[in-house]
PDB file of C-alpha atoms in Angstrom:
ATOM      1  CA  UNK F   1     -12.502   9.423 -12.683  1.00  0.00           C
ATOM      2  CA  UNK F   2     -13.134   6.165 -13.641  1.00  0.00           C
ATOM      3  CA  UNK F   3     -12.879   2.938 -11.159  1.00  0.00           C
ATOM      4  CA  UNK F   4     -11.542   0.094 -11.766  1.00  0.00           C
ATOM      5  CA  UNK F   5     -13.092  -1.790  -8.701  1.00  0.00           C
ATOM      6  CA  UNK F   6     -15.792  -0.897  -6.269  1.00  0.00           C
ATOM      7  CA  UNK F   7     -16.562  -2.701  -3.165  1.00  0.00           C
ATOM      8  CA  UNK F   8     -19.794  -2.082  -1.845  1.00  0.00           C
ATOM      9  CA  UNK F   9     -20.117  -3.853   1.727  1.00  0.00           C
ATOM     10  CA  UNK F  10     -18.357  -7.108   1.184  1.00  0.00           C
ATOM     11  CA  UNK F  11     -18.584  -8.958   4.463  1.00  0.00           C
ATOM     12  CA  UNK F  12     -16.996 -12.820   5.093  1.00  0.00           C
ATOM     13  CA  UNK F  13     -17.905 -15.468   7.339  1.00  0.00           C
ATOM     14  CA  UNK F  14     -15.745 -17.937   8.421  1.00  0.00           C
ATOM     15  CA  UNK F  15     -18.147 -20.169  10.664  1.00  0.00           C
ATOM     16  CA  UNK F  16     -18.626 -17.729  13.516  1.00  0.00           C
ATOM     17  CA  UNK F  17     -15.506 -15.406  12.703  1.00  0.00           C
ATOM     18  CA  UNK F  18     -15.639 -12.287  10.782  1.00  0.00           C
ATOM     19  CA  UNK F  19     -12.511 -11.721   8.395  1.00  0.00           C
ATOM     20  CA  UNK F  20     -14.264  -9.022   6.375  1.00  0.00           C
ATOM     21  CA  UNK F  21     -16.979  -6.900   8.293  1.00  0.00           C
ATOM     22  CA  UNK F  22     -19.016  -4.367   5.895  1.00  0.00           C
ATOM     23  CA  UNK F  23     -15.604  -3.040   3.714  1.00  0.00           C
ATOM     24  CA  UNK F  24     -16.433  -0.493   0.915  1.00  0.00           C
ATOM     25  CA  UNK F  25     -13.879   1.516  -0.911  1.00  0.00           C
ATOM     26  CA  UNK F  26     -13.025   1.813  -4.712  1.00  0.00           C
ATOM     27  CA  UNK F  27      -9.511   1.722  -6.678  1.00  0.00           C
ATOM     28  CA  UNK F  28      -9.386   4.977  -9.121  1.00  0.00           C
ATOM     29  CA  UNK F  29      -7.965   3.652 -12.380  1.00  0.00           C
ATOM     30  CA  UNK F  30      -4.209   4.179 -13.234  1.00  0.00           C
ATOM     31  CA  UNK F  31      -3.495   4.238  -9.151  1.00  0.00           C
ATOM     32  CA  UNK F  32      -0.981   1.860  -7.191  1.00  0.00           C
ATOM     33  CA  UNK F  33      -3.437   0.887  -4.664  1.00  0.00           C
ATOM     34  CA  UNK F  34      -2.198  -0.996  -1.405  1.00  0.00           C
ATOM     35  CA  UNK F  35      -4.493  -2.894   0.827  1.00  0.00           C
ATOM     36  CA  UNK F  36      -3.057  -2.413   4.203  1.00  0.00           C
ATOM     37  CA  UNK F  37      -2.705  -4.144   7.363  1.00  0.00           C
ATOM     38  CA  UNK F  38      -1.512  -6.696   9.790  1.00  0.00           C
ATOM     39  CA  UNK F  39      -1.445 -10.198   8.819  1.00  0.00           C
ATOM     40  CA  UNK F  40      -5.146 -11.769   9.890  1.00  0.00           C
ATOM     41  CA  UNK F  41      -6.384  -8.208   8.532  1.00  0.00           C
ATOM     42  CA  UNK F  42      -8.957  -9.664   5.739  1.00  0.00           C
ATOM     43  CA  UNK F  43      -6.321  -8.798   3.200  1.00  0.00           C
ATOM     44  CA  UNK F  44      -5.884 -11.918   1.177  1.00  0.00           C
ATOM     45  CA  UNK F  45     -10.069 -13.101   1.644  1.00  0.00           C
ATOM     46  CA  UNK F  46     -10.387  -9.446  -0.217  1.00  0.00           C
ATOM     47  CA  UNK F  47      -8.547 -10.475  -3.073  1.00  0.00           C
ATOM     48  CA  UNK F  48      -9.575 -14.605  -3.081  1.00  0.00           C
ATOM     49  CA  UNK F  49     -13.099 -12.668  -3.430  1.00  0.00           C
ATOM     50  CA  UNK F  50     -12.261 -10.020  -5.676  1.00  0.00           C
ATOM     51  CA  UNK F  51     -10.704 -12.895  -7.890  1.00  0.00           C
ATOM     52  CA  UNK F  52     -14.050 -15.180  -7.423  1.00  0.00           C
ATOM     53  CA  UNK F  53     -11.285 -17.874  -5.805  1.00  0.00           C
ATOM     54  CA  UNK F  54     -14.154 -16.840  -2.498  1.00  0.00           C
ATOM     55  CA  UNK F  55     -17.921 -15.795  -2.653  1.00  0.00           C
ATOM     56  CA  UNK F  56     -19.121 -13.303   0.133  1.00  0.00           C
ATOM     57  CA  UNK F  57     -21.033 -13.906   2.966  1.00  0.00           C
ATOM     58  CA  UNK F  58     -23.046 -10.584   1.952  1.00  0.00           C
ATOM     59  CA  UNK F  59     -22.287  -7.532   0.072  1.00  0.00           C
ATOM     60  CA  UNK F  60     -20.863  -6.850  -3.811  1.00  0.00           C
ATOM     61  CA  UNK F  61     -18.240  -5.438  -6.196  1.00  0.00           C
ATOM     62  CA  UNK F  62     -17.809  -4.187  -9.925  1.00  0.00           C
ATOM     63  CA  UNK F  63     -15.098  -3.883 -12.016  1.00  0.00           C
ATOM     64  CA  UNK F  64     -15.645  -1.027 -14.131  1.00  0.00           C
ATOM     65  CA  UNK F  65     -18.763  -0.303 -12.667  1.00  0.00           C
ATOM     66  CA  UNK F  66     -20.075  -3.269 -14.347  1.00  0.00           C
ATOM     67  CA  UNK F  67     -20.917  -7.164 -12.403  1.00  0.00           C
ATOM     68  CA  UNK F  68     -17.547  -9.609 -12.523  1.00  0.00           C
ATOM     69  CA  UNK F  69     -17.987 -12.118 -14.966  1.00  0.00           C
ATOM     70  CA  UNK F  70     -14.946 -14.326 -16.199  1.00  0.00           C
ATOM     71  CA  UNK F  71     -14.328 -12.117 -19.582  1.00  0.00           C
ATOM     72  CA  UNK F  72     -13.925  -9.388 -17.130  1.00  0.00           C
ATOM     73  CA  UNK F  73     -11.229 -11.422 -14.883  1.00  0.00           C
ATOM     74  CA  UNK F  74      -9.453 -12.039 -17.856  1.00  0.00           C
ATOM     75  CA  UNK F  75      -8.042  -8.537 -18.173  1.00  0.00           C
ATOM     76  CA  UNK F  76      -6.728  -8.923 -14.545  1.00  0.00           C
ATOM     77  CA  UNK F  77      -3.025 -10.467 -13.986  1.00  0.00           C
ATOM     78  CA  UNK F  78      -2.598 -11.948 -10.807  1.00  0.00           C
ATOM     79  CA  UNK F  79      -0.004 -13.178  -8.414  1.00  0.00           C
ATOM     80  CA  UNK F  80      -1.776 -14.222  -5.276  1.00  0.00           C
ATOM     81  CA  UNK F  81      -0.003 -17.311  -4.389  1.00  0.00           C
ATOM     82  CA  UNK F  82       3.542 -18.756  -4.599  1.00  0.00           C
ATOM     83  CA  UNK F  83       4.738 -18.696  -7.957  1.00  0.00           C
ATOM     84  CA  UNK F  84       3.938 -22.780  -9.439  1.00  0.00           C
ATOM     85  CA  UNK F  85       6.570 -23.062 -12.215  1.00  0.00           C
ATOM     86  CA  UNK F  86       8.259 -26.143 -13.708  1.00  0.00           C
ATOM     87  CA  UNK F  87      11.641 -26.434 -11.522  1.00  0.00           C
ATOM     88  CA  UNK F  88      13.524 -28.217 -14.380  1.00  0.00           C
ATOM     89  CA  UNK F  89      12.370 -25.814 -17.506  1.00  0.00           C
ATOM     90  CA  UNK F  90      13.547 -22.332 -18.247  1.00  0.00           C
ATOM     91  CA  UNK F  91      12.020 -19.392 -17.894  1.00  0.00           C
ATOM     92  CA  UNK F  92      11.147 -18.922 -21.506  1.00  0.00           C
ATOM     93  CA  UNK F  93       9.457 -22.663 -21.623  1.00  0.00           C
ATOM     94  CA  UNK F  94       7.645 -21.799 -18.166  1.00  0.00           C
ATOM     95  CA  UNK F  95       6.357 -18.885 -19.420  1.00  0.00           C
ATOM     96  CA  UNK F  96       5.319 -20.612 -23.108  1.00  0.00           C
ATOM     97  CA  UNK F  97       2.890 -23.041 -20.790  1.00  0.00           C
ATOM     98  CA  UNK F  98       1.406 -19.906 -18.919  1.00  0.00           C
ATOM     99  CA  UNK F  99       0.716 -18.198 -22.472  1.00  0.00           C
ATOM    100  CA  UNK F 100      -0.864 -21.863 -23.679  1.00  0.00           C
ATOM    101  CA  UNK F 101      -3.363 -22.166 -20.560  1.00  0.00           C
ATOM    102  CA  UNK F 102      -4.489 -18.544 -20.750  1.00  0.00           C
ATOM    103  CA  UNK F 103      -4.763 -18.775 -24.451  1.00  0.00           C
ATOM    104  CA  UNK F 104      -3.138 -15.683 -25.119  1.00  0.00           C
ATOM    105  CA  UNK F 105       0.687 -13.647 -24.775  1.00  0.00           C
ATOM    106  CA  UNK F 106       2.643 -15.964 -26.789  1.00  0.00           C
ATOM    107  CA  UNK F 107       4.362 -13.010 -28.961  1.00  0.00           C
ATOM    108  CA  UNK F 108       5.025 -11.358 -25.574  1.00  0.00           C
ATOM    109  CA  UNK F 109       7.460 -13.616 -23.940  1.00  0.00           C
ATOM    110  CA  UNK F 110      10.358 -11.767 -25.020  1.00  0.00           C
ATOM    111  CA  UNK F 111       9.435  -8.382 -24.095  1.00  0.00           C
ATOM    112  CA  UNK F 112       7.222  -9.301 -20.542  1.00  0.00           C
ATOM    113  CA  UNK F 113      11.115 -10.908 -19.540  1.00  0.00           C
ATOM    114  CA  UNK F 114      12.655  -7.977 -20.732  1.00  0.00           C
ATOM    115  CA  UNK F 115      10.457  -5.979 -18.825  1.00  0.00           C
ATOM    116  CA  UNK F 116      11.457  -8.013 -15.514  1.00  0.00           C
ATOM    117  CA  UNK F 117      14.757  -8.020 -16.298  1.00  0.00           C
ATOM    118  CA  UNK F 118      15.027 -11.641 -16.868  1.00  0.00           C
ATOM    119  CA  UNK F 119      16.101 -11.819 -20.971  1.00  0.00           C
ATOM    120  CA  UNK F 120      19.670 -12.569 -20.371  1.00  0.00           C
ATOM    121  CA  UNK F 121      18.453 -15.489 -18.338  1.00  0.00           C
ATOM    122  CA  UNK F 122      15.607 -16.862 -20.320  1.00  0.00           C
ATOM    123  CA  UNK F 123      17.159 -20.275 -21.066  1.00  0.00           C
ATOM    124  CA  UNK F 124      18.375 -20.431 -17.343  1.00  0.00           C
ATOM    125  CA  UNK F 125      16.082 -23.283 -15.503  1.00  0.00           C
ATOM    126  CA  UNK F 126      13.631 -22.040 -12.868  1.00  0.00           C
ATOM    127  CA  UNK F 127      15.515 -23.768 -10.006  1.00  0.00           C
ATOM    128  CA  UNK F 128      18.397 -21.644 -10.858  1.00  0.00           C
ATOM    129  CA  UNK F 129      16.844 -18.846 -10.191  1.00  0.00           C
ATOM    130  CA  UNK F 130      16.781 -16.681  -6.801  1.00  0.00           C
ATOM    131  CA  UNK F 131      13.533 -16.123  -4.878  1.00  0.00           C
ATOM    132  CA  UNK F 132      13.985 -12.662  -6.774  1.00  0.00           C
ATOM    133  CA  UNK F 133      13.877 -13.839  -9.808  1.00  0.00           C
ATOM    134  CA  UNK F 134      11.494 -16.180  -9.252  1.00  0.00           C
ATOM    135  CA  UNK F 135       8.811 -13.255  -8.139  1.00  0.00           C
ATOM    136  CA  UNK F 136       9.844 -11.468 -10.900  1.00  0.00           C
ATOM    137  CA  UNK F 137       8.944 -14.391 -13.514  1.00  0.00           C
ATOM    138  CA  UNK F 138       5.649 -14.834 -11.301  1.00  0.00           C
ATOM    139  CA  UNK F 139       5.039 -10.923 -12.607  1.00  0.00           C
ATOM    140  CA  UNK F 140       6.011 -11.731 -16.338  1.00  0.00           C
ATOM    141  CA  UNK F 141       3.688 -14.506 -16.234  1.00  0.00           C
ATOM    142  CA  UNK F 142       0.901 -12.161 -15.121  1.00  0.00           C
ATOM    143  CA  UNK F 143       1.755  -9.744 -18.158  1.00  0.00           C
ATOM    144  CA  UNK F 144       0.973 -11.945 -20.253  1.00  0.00           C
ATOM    145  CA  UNK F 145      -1.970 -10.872 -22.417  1.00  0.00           C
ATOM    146  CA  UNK F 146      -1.491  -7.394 -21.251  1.00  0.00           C
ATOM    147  CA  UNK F 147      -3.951  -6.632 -18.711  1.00  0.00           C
ATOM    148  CA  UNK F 148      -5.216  -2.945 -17.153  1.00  0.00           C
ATOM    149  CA  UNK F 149      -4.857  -4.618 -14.008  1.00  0.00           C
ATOM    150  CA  UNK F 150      -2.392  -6.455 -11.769  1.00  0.00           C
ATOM    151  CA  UNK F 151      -3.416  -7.919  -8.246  1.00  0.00           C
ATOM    152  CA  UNK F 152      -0.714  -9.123  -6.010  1.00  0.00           C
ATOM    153  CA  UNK F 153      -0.815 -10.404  -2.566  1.00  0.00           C
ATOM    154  CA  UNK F 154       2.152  -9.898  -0.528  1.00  0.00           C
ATOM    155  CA  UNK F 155       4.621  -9.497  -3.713  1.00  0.00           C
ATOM    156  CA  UNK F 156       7.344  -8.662  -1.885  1.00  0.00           C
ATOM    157  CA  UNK F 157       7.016 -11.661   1.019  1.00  0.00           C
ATOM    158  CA  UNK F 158      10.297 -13.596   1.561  1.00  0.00           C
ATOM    159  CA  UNK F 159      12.459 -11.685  -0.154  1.00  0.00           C
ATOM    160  CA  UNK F 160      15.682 -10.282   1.014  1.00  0.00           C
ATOM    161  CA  UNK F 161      16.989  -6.608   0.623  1.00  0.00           C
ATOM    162  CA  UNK F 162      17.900  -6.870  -3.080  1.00  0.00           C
ATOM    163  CA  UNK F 163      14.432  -8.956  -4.089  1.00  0.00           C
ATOM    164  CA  UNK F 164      12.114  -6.380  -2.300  1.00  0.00           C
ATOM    165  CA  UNK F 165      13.981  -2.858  -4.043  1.00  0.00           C
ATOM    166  CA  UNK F 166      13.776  -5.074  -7.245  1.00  0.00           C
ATOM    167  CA  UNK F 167       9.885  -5.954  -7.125  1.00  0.00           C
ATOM    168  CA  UNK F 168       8.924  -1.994  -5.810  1.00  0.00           C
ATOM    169  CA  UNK F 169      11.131  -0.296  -8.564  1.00  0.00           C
ATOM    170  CA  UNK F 170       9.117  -2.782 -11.327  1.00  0.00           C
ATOM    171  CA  UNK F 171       5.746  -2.204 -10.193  1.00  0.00           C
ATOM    172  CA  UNK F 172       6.591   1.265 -10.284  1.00  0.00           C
ATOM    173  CA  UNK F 173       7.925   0.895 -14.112  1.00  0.00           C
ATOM    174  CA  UNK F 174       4.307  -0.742 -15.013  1.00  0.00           C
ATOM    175  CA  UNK F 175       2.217   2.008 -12.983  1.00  0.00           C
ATOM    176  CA  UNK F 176       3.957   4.712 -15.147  1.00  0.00           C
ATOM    177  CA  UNK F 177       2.588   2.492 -18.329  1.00  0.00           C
ATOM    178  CA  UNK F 178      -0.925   3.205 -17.220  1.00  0.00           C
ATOM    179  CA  UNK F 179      -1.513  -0.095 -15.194  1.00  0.00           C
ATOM    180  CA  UNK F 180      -3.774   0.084 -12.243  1.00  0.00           C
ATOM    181  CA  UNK F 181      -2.074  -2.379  -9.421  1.00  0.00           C
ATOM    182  CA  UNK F 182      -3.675  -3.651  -6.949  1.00  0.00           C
ATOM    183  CA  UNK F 183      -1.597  -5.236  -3.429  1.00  0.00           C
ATOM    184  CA  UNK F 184      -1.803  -6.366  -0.173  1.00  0.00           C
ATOM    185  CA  UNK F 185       0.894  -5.920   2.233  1.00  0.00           C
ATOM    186  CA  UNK F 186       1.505  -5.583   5.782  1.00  0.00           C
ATOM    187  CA  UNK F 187       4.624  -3.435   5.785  1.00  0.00           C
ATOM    188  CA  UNK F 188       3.935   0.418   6.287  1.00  0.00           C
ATOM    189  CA  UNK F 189       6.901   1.003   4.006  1.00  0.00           C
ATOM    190  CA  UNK F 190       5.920  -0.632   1.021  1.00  0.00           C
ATOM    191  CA  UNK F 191       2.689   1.560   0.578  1.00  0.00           C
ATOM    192  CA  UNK F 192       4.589   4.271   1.424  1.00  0.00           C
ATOM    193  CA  UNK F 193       7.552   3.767  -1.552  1.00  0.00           C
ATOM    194  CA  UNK F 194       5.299   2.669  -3.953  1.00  0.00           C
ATOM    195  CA  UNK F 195       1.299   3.012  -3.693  1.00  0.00           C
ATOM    196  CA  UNK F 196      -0.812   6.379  -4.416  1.00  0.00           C
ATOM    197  CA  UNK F 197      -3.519   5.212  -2.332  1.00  0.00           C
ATOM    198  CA  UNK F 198      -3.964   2.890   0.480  1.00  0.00           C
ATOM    199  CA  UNK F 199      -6.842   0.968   2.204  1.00  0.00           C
ATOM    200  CA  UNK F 200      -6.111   0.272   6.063  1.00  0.00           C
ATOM    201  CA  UNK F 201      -7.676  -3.168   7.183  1.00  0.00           C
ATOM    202  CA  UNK F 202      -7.762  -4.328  10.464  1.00  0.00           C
ATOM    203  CA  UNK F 203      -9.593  -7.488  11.910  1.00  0.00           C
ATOM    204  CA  UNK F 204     -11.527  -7.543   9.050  1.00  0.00           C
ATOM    205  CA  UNK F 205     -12.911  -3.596   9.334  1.00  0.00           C
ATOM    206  CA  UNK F 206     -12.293  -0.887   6.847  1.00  0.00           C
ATOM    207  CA  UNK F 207     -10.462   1.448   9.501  1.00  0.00           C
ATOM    208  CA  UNK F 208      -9.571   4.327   6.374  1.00  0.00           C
ATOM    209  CA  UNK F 209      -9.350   4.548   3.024  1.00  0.00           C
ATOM    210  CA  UNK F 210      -8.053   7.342   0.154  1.00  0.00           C
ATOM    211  CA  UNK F 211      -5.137   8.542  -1.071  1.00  0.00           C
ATOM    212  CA  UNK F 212      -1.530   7.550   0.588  1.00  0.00           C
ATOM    213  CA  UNK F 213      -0.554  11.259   1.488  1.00  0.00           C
ATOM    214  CA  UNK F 214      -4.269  11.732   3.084  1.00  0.00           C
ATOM    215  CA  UNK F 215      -4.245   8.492   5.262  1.00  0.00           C
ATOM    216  CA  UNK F 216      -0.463   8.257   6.150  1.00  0.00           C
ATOM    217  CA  UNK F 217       0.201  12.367   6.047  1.00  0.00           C
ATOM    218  CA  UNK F 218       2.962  12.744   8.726  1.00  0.00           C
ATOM    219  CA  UNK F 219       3.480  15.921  10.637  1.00  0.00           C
ATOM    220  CA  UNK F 220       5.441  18.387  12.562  1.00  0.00           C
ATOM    221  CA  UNK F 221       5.007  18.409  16.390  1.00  0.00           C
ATOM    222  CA  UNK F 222       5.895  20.972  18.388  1.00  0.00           C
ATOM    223  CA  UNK F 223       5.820  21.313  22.215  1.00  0.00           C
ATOM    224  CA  UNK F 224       5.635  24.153  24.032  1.00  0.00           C
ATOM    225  CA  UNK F 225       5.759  24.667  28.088  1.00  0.00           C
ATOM    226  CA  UNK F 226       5.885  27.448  30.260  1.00  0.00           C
ATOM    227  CA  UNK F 227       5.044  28.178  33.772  1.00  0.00           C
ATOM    228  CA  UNK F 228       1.549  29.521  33.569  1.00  0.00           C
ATOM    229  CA  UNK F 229       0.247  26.901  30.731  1.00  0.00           C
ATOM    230  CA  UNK F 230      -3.028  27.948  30.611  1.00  0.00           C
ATOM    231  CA  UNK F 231      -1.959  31.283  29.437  1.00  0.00           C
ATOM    232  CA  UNK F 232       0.404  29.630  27.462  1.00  0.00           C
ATOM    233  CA  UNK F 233      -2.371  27.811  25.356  1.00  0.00           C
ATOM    234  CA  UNK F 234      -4.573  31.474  24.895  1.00  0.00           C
ATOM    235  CA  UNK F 235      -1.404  32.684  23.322  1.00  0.00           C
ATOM    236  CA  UNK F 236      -0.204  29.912  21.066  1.00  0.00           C
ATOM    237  CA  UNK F 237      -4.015  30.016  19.424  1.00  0.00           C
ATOM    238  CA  UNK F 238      -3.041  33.150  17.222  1.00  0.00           C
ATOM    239  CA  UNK F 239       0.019  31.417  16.402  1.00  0.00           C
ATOM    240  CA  UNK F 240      -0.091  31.091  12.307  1.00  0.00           C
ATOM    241  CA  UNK F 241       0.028  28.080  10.601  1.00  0.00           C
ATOM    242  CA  UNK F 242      -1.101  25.384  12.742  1.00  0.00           C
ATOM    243  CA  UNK F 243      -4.007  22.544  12.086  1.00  0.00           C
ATOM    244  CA  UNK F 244      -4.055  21.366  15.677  1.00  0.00           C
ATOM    245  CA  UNK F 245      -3.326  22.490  19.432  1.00  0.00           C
ATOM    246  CA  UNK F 246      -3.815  20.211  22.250  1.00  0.00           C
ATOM    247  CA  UNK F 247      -3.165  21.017  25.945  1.00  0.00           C
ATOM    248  CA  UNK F 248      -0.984  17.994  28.070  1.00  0.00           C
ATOM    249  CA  UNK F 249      -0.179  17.917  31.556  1.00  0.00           C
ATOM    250  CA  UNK F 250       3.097  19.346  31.586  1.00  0.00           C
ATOM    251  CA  UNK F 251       3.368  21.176  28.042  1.00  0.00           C
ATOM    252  CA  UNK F 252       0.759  22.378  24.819  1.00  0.00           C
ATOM    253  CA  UNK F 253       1.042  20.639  21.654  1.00  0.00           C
ATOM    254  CA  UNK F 254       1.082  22.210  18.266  1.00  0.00           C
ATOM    255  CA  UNK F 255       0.719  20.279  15.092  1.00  0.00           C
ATOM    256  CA  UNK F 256       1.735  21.350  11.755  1.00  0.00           C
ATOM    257  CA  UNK F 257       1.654  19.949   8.161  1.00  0.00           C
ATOM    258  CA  UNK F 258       5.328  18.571   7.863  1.00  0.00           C
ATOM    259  CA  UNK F 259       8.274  20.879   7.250  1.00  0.00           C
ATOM    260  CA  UNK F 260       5.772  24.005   8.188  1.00  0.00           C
ATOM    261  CA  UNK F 261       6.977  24.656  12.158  1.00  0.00           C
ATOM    262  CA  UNK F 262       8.661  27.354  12.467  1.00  0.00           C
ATOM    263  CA  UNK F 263      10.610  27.647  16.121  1.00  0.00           C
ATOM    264  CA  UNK F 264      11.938  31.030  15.689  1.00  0.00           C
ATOM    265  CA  UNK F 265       8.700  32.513  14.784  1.00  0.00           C
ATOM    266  CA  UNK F 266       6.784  30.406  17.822  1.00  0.00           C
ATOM    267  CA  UNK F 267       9.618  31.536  20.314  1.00  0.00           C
ATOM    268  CA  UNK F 268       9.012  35.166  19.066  1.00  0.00           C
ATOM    269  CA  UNK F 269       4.976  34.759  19.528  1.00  0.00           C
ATOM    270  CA  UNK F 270       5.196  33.806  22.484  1.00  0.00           C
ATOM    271  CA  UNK F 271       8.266  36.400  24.001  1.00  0.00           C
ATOM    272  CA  UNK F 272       5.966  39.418  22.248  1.00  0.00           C
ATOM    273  CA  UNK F 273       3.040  38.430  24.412  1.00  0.00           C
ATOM    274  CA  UNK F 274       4.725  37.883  27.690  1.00  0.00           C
ATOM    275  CA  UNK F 275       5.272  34.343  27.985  1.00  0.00           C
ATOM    276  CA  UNK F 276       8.896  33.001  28.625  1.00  0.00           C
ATOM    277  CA  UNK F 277       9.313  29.291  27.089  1.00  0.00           C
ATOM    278  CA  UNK F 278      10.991  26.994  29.652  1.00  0.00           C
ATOM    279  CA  UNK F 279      10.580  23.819  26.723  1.00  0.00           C
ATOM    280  CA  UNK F 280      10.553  24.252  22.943  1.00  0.00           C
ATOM    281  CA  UNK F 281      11.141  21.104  21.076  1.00  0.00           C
ATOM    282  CA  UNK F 282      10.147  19.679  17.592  1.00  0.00           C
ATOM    283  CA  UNK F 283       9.018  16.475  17.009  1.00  0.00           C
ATOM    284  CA  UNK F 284       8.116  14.313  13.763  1.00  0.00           C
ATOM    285  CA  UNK F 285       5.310  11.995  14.128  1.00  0.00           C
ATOM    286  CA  UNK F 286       6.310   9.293  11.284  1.00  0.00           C
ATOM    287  CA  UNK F 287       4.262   6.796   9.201  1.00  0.00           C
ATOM    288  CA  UNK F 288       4.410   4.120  11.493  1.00  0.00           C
ATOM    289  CA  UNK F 289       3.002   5.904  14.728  1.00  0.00           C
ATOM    290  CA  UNK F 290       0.363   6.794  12.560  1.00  0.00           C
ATOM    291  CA  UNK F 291      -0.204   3.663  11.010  1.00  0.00           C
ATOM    292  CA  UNK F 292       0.003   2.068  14.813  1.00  0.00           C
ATOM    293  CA  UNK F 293      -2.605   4.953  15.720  1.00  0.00           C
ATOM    294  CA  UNK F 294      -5.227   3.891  13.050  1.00  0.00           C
ATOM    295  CA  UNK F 295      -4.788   0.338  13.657  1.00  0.00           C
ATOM    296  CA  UNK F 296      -4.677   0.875  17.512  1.00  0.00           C
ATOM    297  CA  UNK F 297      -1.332  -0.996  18.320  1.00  0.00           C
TER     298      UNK F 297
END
């Protein structure tokens, strides 16, 4: 599979502070890639460098396995920043000055606002316009010349309930088009909804990288206790099924891809072999203990 970007030990230097230490990873083409982590991660220096806005303290990237150069930054749409319109124009007129400085996209300003959603509103002036809307223009603005690729930093950032489920369901519209997308965010759920593979960033170090249902795979939990534990443990280990087994202080852990535990058949194991279970309980380990396990919060 082709990639669209590579990072090959980009590190960043902020006077003595680190914000990027050693990160490698690369974006597959046609993926929704999320960079992930808490804010002061390294997640918006990636993309200022990625987008040549930074240079590197050391390390280097390709896009398409070739050196950046501008020509090559020209097929990339991007939305790192506060969307900078014209308060007193419409959409339509905004979007006519975007097409004029990139030199490009002028017969698309219909269709990139009917892809947003915005037509009915074209002739509506940007200060009419909900935050929403506004992000949603932002995006329009970026399709503009078509691009493979879309970078956004934090798309979803400020916006209430309505804004956020309107942003995720478009960028999942232009991944099924064959766009490769590439965002920061700090919220677990985002990647979750709407990425297929995920970086994990935190103070500036590459904790994991790959796809979304390697890194955030969440799983079934189910522990066990009896009064002779040690025994307990021997007899769980023929148990089928099971990735992991770990041995607490009052109870055994057994950990199972999700929706795979079965308590009947455990129960039975254990009966058949002489053990009588005082504590049988299932747990799910979600997203976000996992995420706060990888980032150690």
């Amino acid at each position: 599979m082709v990639n669209v970007l590579t990072l090959n030990g980009i590190t960043k230097y902020y006077g003595r502070i680190c914000a990027l230490n050693n990160v490698s990873f690369s974006v597959p083409q046609g993926c929704v890639f999320g960079i992930l982590g808490p804010n002061g991660s390294g997640k918006t220096t990636m993309l200022g460098i990625v987008m040549d806005i930074l240079k590197p303290s050391a390390g280097s990237f390709t896009f398409m396995d070739q050196a950046p150069s501008a020509a090559m930054r020209k097929r990339i749409g991007t939305l790192l920043e506060t969307p900078n319109f014209y308060h007193y124009l419409s959409a339509e007129r905004n979007l006519r000055i975007a097409a004029e400085i990139k030199g490009k996209g002028f017969e698309q300003i219909d269709s990139v606002l009917q892809k947003v959603n915005l037509y009915h509103r074209k002739t509506s002036k940007f200060s009419t316009y909900s935050l929403g809307m506004k992000q949603r223009l932002a995006i329009a603005s970026c399709l503009l010349g078509d691009p493979d690729v879309l970078v956004f930093d934090e798309p979803t950032n400020g916006l209430d309930p309505v804004g956020i489920a309107e942003i995720r369901e478009l960028i999942k519209n232009l991944a099924t088009e064959g766009k490769t997308i590439i965002m920061a965010s700090h919220l677990l759920d985002e990647v979750e909804k709407v990425c297929t593979h995920v970086a994990i960033l935190k103070t500036g170090n590459l904790i994991t990288a790959g796809h979304v249902d390697d890194v955030l795979v969440n799983e079934d939990i189910v522990e066990v206790s009896a009064a002779d534990l040690l025994q307990l443990e021997q007899v769980l280990q023929s148990v089928a099924n099971y990735k992991e087994i770990k041995k607490q202080k009052d109870f055994v852990q057994l950990y199972f891809a999700p929706g795979t535990a079965n308590m009947e058949l455990i129960n039975s194991h254990c009966y058949s072999n002489g053990i009588v279970l005082n504590h049988l309980q299932l747990k799910k380990k979600s997203l976000e203990t996992k995420f706060l396990e990888l980032t150690n919060q």
